[in-house]
mmCIF file of C-alpha atoms in Angstrom:
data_model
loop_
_atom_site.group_PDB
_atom_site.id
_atom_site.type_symbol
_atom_site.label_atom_id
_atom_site.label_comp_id
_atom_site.label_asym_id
_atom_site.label_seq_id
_atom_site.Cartn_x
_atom_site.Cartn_y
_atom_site.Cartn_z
ATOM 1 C CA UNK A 592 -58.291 -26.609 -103.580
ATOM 2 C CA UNK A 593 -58.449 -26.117 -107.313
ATOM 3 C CA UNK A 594 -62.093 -26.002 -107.052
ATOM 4 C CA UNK A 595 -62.327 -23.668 -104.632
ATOM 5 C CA UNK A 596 -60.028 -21.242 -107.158
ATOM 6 C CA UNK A 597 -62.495 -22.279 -110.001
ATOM 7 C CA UNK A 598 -65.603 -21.279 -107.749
ATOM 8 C CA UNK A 599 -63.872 -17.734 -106.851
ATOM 9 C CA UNK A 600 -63.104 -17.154 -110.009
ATOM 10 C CA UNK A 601 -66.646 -18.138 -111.796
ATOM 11 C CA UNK A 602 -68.128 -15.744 -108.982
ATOM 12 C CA UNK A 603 -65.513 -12.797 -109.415
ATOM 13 C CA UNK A 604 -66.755 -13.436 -113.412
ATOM 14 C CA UNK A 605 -70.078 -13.381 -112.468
ATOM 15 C CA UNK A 606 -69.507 -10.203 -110.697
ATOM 16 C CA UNK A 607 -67.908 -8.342 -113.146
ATOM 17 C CA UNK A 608 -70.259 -8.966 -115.782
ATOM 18 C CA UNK A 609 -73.430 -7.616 -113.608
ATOM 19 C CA UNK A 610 -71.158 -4.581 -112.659
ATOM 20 C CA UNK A 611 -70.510 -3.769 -116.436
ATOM 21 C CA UNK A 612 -74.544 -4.703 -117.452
ATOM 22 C CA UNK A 613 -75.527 -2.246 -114.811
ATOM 23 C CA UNK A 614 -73.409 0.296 -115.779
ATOM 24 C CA UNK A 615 -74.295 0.434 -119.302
ATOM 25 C CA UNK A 616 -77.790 0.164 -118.327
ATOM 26 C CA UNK A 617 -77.541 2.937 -115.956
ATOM 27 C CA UNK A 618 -75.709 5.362 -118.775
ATOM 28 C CA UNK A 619 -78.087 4.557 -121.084
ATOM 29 C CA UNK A 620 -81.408 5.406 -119.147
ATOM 30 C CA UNK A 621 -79.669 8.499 -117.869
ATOM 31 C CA UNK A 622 -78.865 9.543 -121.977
ATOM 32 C CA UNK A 623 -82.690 8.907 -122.286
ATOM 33 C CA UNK A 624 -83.737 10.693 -119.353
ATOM 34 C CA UNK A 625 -81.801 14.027 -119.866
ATOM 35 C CA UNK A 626 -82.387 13.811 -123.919
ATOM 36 C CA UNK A 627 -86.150 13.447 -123.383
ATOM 37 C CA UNK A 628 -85.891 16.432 -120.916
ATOM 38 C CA UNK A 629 -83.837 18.225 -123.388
ATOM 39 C CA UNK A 630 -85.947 18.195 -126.312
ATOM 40 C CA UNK A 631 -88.820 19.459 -123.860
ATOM 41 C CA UNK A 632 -86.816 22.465 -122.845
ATOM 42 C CA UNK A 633 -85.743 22.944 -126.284
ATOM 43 C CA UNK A 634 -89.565 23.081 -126.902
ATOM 44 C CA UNK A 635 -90.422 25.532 -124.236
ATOM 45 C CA UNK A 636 -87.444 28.039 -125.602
ATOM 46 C CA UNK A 637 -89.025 27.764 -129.049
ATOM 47 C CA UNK A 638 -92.213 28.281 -128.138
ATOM 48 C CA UNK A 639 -91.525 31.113 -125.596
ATOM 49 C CA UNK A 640 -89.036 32.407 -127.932
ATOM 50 C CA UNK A 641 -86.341 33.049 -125.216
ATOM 51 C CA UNK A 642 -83.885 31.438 -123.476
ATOM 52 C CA UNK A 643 -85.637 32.074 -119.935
ATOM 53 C CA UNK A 644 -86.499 28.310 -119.596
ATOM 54 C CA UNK A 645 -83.212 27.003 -120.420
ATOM 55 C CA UNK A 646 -81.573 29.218 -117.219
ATOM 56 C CA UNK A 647 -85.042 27.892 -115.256
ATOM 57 C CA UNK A 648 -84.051 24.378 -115.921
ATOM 58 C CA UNK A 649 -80.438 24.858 -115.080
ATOM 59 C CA UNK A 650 -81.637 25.979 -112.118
ATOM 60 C CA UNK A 651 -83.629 22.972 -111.215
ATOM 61 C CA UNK A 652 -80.977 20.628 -112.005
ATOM 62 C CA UNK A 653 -77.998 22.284 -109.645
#
């Protein structure tokens, strides 16, 4: 019995730490993704010298 308790809790271990690796992984490829699509719009704006692509991409994302 007590190494049936030590096998749950190795695996409910196990399964925490993959959770909180996945998360962190996720949140930090979606900061890259929308900072990489930021500094593109930013571009655009600059270079169109309005704020028309901005409202475009707001658009796009909702």
């Amino acid at each position: 019995m007590p190494d049936l308790f030590t096998d749950i809790l190795i695996y409910i271990g196990i399964g925490i730490i993959t959770f909180t690796i996945g998360l962190i992984l996720g949140y930090q490829l979606l900061i890259m993704h929308y900072t990489r699509r930021f500094m593109i719009v930013a571009k655009e704006c600059s270079d169109a010298d309005s704020v028309v692509p901005i409202v475009d991409e707001l658009q796009r994302e909702t």
